[in-house]
Coordinates of C-alpha atoms in Angstrom, one line a residue:
X1 CA 19.2 -15.6 8.2
X2 CA 20.9 -12.6 9.7
X3 CA 24.6 -11.9 9.1
X4 CA 25.2 -11.7 5.4
X5 CA 24.9 -8.1 4.1
X6 CA 22.8 -7.8 0.9
X7 CA 23.8 -5.1 -1.5
X8 CA 21.5 -3.1 -3.8
X9 CA 22.0 -0.3 -6.2
X10 CA 19.9 2.8 -6.9
X11 CA 17.0 4.5 -5.1
X12 CA 14.1 2.3 -6.4
X13 CA 12.2 0.1 -3.9
X14 CA 14.0 1.9 -1.0
X15 CA 11.2 1.5 1.6
X16 CA 10.5 -2.2 0.8
X17 CA 14.2 -3.0 1.1
X18 CA 14.4 -1.3 4.6
X19 CA 11.2 -3.1 5.7
X20 CA 12.4 -6.5 4.6
X21 CA 15.8 -5.9 6.2
X22 CA 14.1 -5.3 9.5
X23 CA 11.8 -8.4 9.1
X24 CA 14.6 -10.7 8.0
X25 CA 17.3 -9.3 10.3
X26 CA 19.7 -9.0 7.3
X27 CA 21.9 -5.9 7.0
X28 CA 21.7 -4.2 3.7
X29 CA 23.9 -1.7 1.8
X30 CA 22.4 0.5 -0.9
X31 CA 24.9 2.2 -3.2
X32 CA 24.8 4.6 -6.2
X33 CA 21.7 6.4 -4.9
X34 CA 21.0 9.0 -7.6
X35 CA 24.7 9.0 -8.3
X36 CA 24.4 10.9 -11.6
X37 CA 21.7 13.2 -10.5
X38 CA 22.0 17.0 -10.2
X39 CA 21.2 16.4 -6.5
X40 CA 22.9 13.1 -5.7
X41 CA 22.1 11.1 -2.6
X42 CA 19.0 10.3 -0.6
X43 CA 16.1 12.8 -0.5
X44 CA 14.6 14.4 2.6
X45 CA 11.6 12.0 2.6
X46 CA 13.9 9.0 2.5
X47 CA 15.8 10.4 5.5
X48 CA 12.5 10.8 7.3
X49 CA 11.6 7.2 6.6
X50 CA 14.9 6.0 8.0
X51 CA 14.2 8.1 11.1
X52 CA 10.7 6.6 11.5
X53 CA 11.9 3.0 11.2
X54 CA 14.6 3.8 13.9
X55 CA 11.8 5.0 16.2
X56 CA 9.7 1.7 15.8
X57 CA 12.8 -0.5 16.3
X58 CA 15.4 -0.9 18.9
X59 CA 19.1 -1.3 18.1
X60 CA 18.9 -0.2 14.4
X61 CA 22.1 1.3 13.2
X62 CA 22.3 3.5 10.0
X63 CA 25.4 4.8 8.2
X64 CA 24.9 7.4 5.4
X65 CA 27.9 8.4 3.4
X66 CA 28.9 12.1 3.2
X67 CA 27.4 12.5 -0.3
X68 CA 24.3 10.5 0.7
X69 CA 24.8 8.1 -2.2
X70 CA 25.4 5.1 0.1
X71 CA 23.3 3.8 3.0
X72 CA 24.2 1.0 5.3
X73 CA 21.3 -0.3 7.3
X74 CA 21.7 -2.8 10.2
X75 CA 18.3 -3.6 11.6
X76 CA 17.3 -4.0 15.2
X77 CA 14.3 -5.6 16.9
X78 CA 10.7 -4.4 16.1
X79 CA 9.3 -2.6 19.1
X80 CA 6.4 -0.5 17.8
X81 CA 4.8 1.8 20.5
X82 CA 3.5 5.3 20.3
X83 CA 5.3 7.5 17.7
X84 CA 4.7 11.0 16.2
X85 CA 6.3 11.8 12.9
X86 CA 6.2 14.8 10.5
X87 CA 6.5 13.2 7.0
X88 CA 6.9 16.5 5.2
X89 CA 5.2 17.2 1.9
X90 CA 7.5 15.5 -0.7
X91 CA 5.6 12.2 -0.6
X92 CA 2.2 11.0 0.5
X93 CA 1.8 9.6 4.0
X94 CA 1.1 6.2 2.3
X95 CA 4.8 6.0 1.4
X96 CA 5.5 5.8 5.2
X97 CA 2.5 3.7 6.0
X98 CA 3.5 0.8 3.7
X99 CA 6.5 -0.4 5.7
X100 CA 4.7 0.3 9.0
X101 CA 1.8 -2.0 8.0
X102 CA 4.2 -4.7 6.9
X103 CA 6.0 -4.5 10.3
X104 CA 3.0 -4.0 12.6
X105 CA 1.9 -7.6 13.3
X106 CA 5.3 -8.4 14.8
X107 CA 5.7 -5.5 17.3
X108 CA 6.4 -6.0 21.0
X109 CA 4.1 -3.1 21.8
X110 CA 1.0 -2.2 19.8
X111 CA 1.6 0.4 17.2
X112 CA 0.0 3.9 17.5
X113 CA 1.6 6.1 14.9
X114 CA 0.6 9.7 14.3
X115 CA 1.8 10.9 10.8
X116 CA 1.5 14.5 9.6
X117 CA 1.8 15.4 5.9
X118 CA 0.0 14.8 2.6
X119 CA -2.9 12.4 2.6
X120 CA -3.8 12.5 -1.1
X121 CA -1.5 13.3 -4.0
X122 CA -1.6 12.8 -7.8
X123 CA 0.1 9.6 -9.0
X124 CA 0.4 8.0 -5.5
X125 CA -1.7 5.6 -3.6
X126 CA -3.7 7.6 -1.1
X127 CA -4.3 7.0 2.6
X128 CA -7.9 6.4 1.7
X129 CA -6.8 3.7 -0.7
X130 CA -4.7 1.9 1.9
X131 CA -7.5 2.0 4.4
X132 CA -10.1 0.6 2.0
X133 CA -8.0 -2.1 0.3
X134 CA -4.9 -2.9 2.4
X135 CA -6.7 -3.3 5.7
X136 CA -9.2 -5.8 4.0
X137 CA -6.3 -8.0 3.0
X138 CA -4.6 -7.5 6.4
X139 CA -7.8 -8.8 8.1
X140 CA -7.5 -12.1 6.2
X141 CA -4.1 -12.9 7.8
X142 CA -4.8 -12.0 11.4
X143 CA -7.2 -13.3 14.1
X144 CA -7.1 -10.1 16.3
X145 CA -8.0 -7.0 14.3
X146 CA -10.0 -5.0 17.0
X147 CA -7.5 -2.1 17.0
X148 CA -6.6 -2.2 13.3
X149 CA -7.5 1.2 11.8
X150 CA -6.2 4.1 9.7
X151 CA -8.0 7.3 10.8
X152 CA -7.8 10.5 8.8
X153 CA -8.1 13.2 11.3
X154 CA -7.2 16.0 8.9
X155 CA -7.0 15.8 5.1
X156 CA -3.9 17.4 3.6
X157 CA -3.2 18.1 -0.1
X158 CA -0.1 19.3 -1.9
X159 CA 1.8 21.5 -1.8
X160 CA 1.4 22.5 1.9
X161 CA 0.0 19.3 3.3
X162 CA -1.4 19.7 6.8
X163 CA -3.0 16.2 7.0
X164 CA -3.0 14.1 10.1
X165 CA -3.3 10.3 10.0
X166 CA -3.3 7.9 13.0
X167 CA -2.5 4.3 12.3
X168 CA -3.2 1.7 15.0
X169 CA -2.5 -2.0 14.9
X170 CA -2.9 -4.9 17.3
X171 CA -0.1 -7.3 18.4
X172 CA -0.6 -10.5 16.4
X173 CA 2.7 -12.4 16.9
X174 CA 1.8 -14.9 14.2
X175 CA -0.2 -14.8 10.9
X176 CA -2.5 -17.5 9.5
X177 CA -2.3 -19.0 6.0
X178 CA -4.9 -17.7 3.6
X179 CA -6.7 -19.2 0.7
X180 CA -8.4 -16.6 -1.4
X181 CA -9.4 -17.8 -4.9
X182 CA -13.0 -16.6 -5.3
X183 CA -13.6 -13.1 -6.6
X184 CA -17.4 -12.8 -6.6
X185 CA -19.5 -10.2 -8.4
X186 CA -19.4 -6.5 -7.7
X187 CA -22.5 -5.8 -5.5
X188 CA -22.0 -2.2 -4.5
X189 CA -19.9 0.9 -5.3
X190 CA -19.2 3.5 -2.6
X191 CA -17.2 6.7 -2.7
X192 CA -16.1 10.0 -1.2
X193 CA -15.9 13.3 -3.0
X194 CA -13.6 15.3 -0.8
X195 CA -13.2 19.1 -0.9
X196 CA -10.8 21.1 1.2
X197 CA -11.0 24.9 1.3
X198 CA -13.0 25.1 -1.9
X199 CA -16.8 25.3 -2.6
X200 CA -18.7 22.1 -1.9
X201 CA -20.5 22.5 -5.3
X202 CA -17.4 21.0 -6.9
X203 CA -18.1 17.7 -5.0
X204 CA -21.5 17.3 -6.5
X205 CA -20.1 18.0 -10.0
X206 CA -17.6 15.2 -9.5
X207 CA -20.3 12.8 -8.2
X208 CA -22.6 13.5 -11.2
X209 CA -19.7 12.9 -13.7
X210 CA -18.6 9.7 -12.0
X211 CA -22.2 8.3 -12.0
X212 CA -22.5 9.0 -15.7
X213 CA -19.2 7.3 -16.4
X214 CA -20.3 4.2 -14.6
X215 CA -23.9 4.4 -15.8
X216 CA -25.4 1.0 -16.7
X217 CA -22.8 -1.0 -14.7
X218 CA -24.5 -1.4 -11.3
X219 CA -27.4 0.3 -9.6
X220 CA -26.1 0.4 -6.0
X221 CA -23.9 3.4 -6.2
X222 CA -23.6 5.9 -3.3
X223 CA -21.0 8.7 -3.1
X224 CA -20.8 10.9 0.0
X225 CA -19.4 14.4 0.3
X226 CA -16.4 15.0 2.6
X227 CA -16.1 18.7 3.2
X228 CA -13.3 19.9 5.4
X229 CA -12.9 23.3 6.8
X230 CA -10.3 24.9 9.0
X231 CA -7.5 22.7 10.3
X232 CA -9.4 19.6 9.3
X233 CA -9.0 20.6 5.6
X234 CA -5.2 20.9 5.8
X235 CA -3.2 23.8 4.5
X236 CA -3.9 23.7 0.8
X237 CA -7.0 23.9 -1.3
X238 CA -8.1 21.0 -3.6
X239 CA -10.6 18.4 -4.4
X240 CA -10.8 14.8 -5.5
X241 CA -12.9 11.6 -5.8
X242 CA -12.2 8.3 -4.1
X243 CA -14.2 5.2 -5.2
X244 CA -14.4 1.6 -4.0
X245 CA -16.2 -1.4 -5.4
X246 CA -17.0 -4.4 -3.1
X247 CA -17.8 -7.9 -4.3
X248 CA -20.0 -10.6 -2.9
X249 CA -16.8 -12.3 -1.6
X250 CA -15.7 -9.2 0.3
X251 CA -13.0 -8.2 -2.2
X252 CA -12.5 -4.4 -2.4
X253 CA -11.1 -2.5 -5.4
X254 CA -10.3 1.2 -5.2
X255 CA -9.6 4.1 -7.6
X256 CA -9.0 7.8 -7.2
X257 CA -8.6 11.0 -9.1
X258 CA -7.5 14.4 -7.7
X259 CA -7.1 18.0 -8.7
X260 CA -3.8 19.5 -9.7
X261 CA -1.9 20.9 -6.7
X262 CA -2.0 24.7 -6.2
X263 CA 0.8 26.4 -7.9
X264 CA 1.7 23.6 -10.3
X265 CA 1.9 24.6 -14.0
X266 CA -0.9 23.7 -16.3
X267 CA -4.6 24.3 -16.5
X268 CA -6.8 23.3 -13.6
X269 CA -8.5 19.9 -13.9
X270 CA -12.3 20.3 -14.1
X271 CA -14.4 18.4 -11.5
X272 CA -16.2 16.6 -14.3
X273 CA -12.9 15.3 -15.7
X274 CA -12.0 14.1 -12.2
X275 CA -15.3 12.2 -11.9
X276 CA -14.9 10.6 -15.3
X277 CA -11.3 9.6 -14.6
X278 CA -12.1 8.1 -11.2
X279 CA -15.1 6.2 -12.6
X280 CA -13.1 4.8 -15.5
X281 CA -10.2 3.9 -13.3
X282 CA -12.4 1.9 -11.0
X283 CA -14.0 0.0 -13.9
X284 CA -10.5 -0.8 -15.1
X285 CA -9.5 -2.1 -11.7
X286 CA -12.7 -4.2 -11.6
X287 CA -11.8 -5.6 -15.0
X288 CA -8.3 -6.5 -13.9
X289 CA -9.9 -8.4 -11.0
X290 CA -8.2 -10.8 -8.7
X291 CA -9.1 -11.5 -5.0
X292 CA -7.6 -8.2 -4.0
X293 CA -6.9 -4.7 -5.3
X294 CA -3.6 -4.6 -7.3
X295 CA -2.0 -2.1 -4.9
X296 CA -2.4 -4.6 -2.0
X297 CA -0.4 -7.4 -3.8
X298 CA 2.7 -6.2 -2.0
X299 CA 1.0 -6.8 1.4
X300 CA -0.4 -10.2 0.5
X301 CA 2.9 -11.5 -0.9
X302 CA 4.8 -10.4 2.2
X303 CA 2.3 -11.9 4.6
X304 CA 2.1 -15.1 2.6
X305 CA 5.9 -15.3 3.1
X306 CA 5.8 -14.6 6.9
X307 CA 3.0 -17.1 7.6
X308 CA 3.6 -20.4 9.4
X309 CA 4.9 -23.3 7.4
X310 CA 1.6 -23.9 5.5
X311 CA 0.3 -23.3 2.1
X312 CA -1.4 -20.0 1.1
X313 CA -3.2 -19.3 -2.2
X314 CA -4.1 -15.9 -3.5
X315 CA -5.6 -15.0 -6.9
X316 CA -3.9 -11.9 -8.3
X317 CA -4.9 -9.8 -11.2
X318 CA -2.2 -8.7 -13.7
X319 CA 0.9 -8.0 -11.7
X320 CA 2.2 -4.4 -11.8
X321 CA 6.0 -4.0 -12.0
X322 CA 6.2 -3.1 -8.3
X323 CA 4.6 -6.5 -7.4
X324 CA 7.1 -8.4 -9.6
X325 CA 10.0 -6.7 -7.9
X326 CA 8.4 -7.4 -4.5
X327 CA 8.5 -11.1 -5.3
X328 CA 12.1 -10.9 -6.3
X329 CA 13.1 -9.0 -3.1
X330 CA 11.2 -11.6 -1.0
X331 CA 13.4 -14.3 -2.6
X332 CA 16.5 -12.4 -1.9
X333 CA 15.7 -11.7 1.8
X334 CA 13.8 -14.9 2.8
X335 CA 14.9 -17.4 0.1
X336 CA 11.3 -18.2 -0.8
X337 CA 9.9 -18.9 -4.2
X338 CA 6.3 -18.4 -5.3
X339 CA 4.5 -20.8 -7.6
X340 CA 2.6 -18.8 -10.3
X341 CA 0.0 -20.5 -12.4
X342 CA -1.9 -19.0 -15.3
X343 CA -5.5 -18.5 -14.2
X344 CA -6.8 -19.9 -17.5
X345 CA -5.3 -23.2 -16.6
X346 CA -6.6 -23.5 -13.1
X347 CA -10.1 -21.9 -13.3
X348 CA -13.1 -24.2 -12.9
X349 CA -15.4 -24.8 -15.8
X350 CA -18.3 -23.1 -14.2
X351 CA -16.2 -20.0 -13.7
X352 CA -15.4 -19.7 -17.4
X353 CA -18.8 -18.3 -18.3
X354 CA -19.1 -15.8 -15.5
X355 CA -17.3 -13.0 -17.4
X356 CA -15.0 -12.2 -14.5
X357 CA -12.9 -9.7 -16.4
X358 CA -9.3 -10.1 -17.6
X359 CA -8.0 -13.6 -18.0
X360 CA -4.4 -12.4 -17.3
X361 CA -4.7 -13.4 -13.7
X362 CA -2.2 -15.5 -11.7
X363 CA -2.8 -18.0 -8.9
X364 CA 0.0 -17.3 -6.5
X365 CA 1.0 -20.1 -4.1
X366 CA 3.6 -20.0 -1.3
X367 CA 4.6 -22.0 1.7
X368 CA 5.3 -19.6 4.7
X369 CA 8.7 -19.5 6.3
X370 CA 7.3 -19.7 9.8
X371 CA 8.4 -16.2 10.8
X372 CA 8.9 -15.2 14.5
X373 CA 10.1 -11.8 15.7
X374 CA 11.3 -13.2 19.0
X375 CA 14.8 -13.8 17.6
X376 CA 14.5 -12.8 14.0
X377 CA 14.8 -16.4 12.8
X378 CA 12.9 -18.7 10.6
X379 CA 11.3 -21.4 12.8

């Protein structure tokens, strides 16, 4: 598959294009990166991501134009190993974790990556969310998951960050096909009210508000308090609430709400409002349903593509735009097409009366390309 250079335009989907370039062995050229912006070219966090990917590969060559508006990326072999990276404070650490998780099964050396920066940020998937929902999906595709973990040593909030996250993953070499069509019923809700460098009473106010927002849905609700002091609390004050819901089939949904970063314009967000927002967001995610959290659709689609030449099925909830573009990128890089069926047409009669939330679900089917990292080819 390697050889032909794929060309893309704009800064969107930057990290997924680089990850798929490495996995497929296909060089890419990205042009017109913020061409008409006041500050044209790649941002600091994108440069840090390129540097990180260079550290976990061998032989990768990158050319960035003088203005920064064009990047040529020629991928090398995935090596993994032990790497320490300062991710800065522009983006959440999860931005850097996403491509690492996609690459990690195919490393020559087991990954142990230490990332410093922001662990939780408004409007972004947090490290907690990745640990709860992504690793659950990852486990379905691998046989050896003994070292698979995302450990939050220090929590870091915007604007100063100060968080420390350690991602470890085993060497898998090959994935296994997955058939996940059953959703099950939500049996428990768990959560973490985290406070960094602020009074812990805010955590209890968030917990009370969240329980009221979800009152009457399920009885098994437990939310712990994660109070961080000193270096473990990062460099900026703040608070937030992270919630998960687990079903009888082992499916995990997640939702989160967080305070406004220190120094940002606008009134502070009350702990009660954060509790209500997190509770409602979780209920909305449960309603959307599917056999995985919507944020993890990217991971499932990628691993379904890289599986051996066998059929995988996965029931998705409504597809976010990011998932749609992920499927399009997979077709461009790996020449694979997914079969998508309306859930209403394939659901069994006994499931129709279970009230499993939104009917706008899709059954995604794919035949893996038989990926091997040994020579970056499709077997």
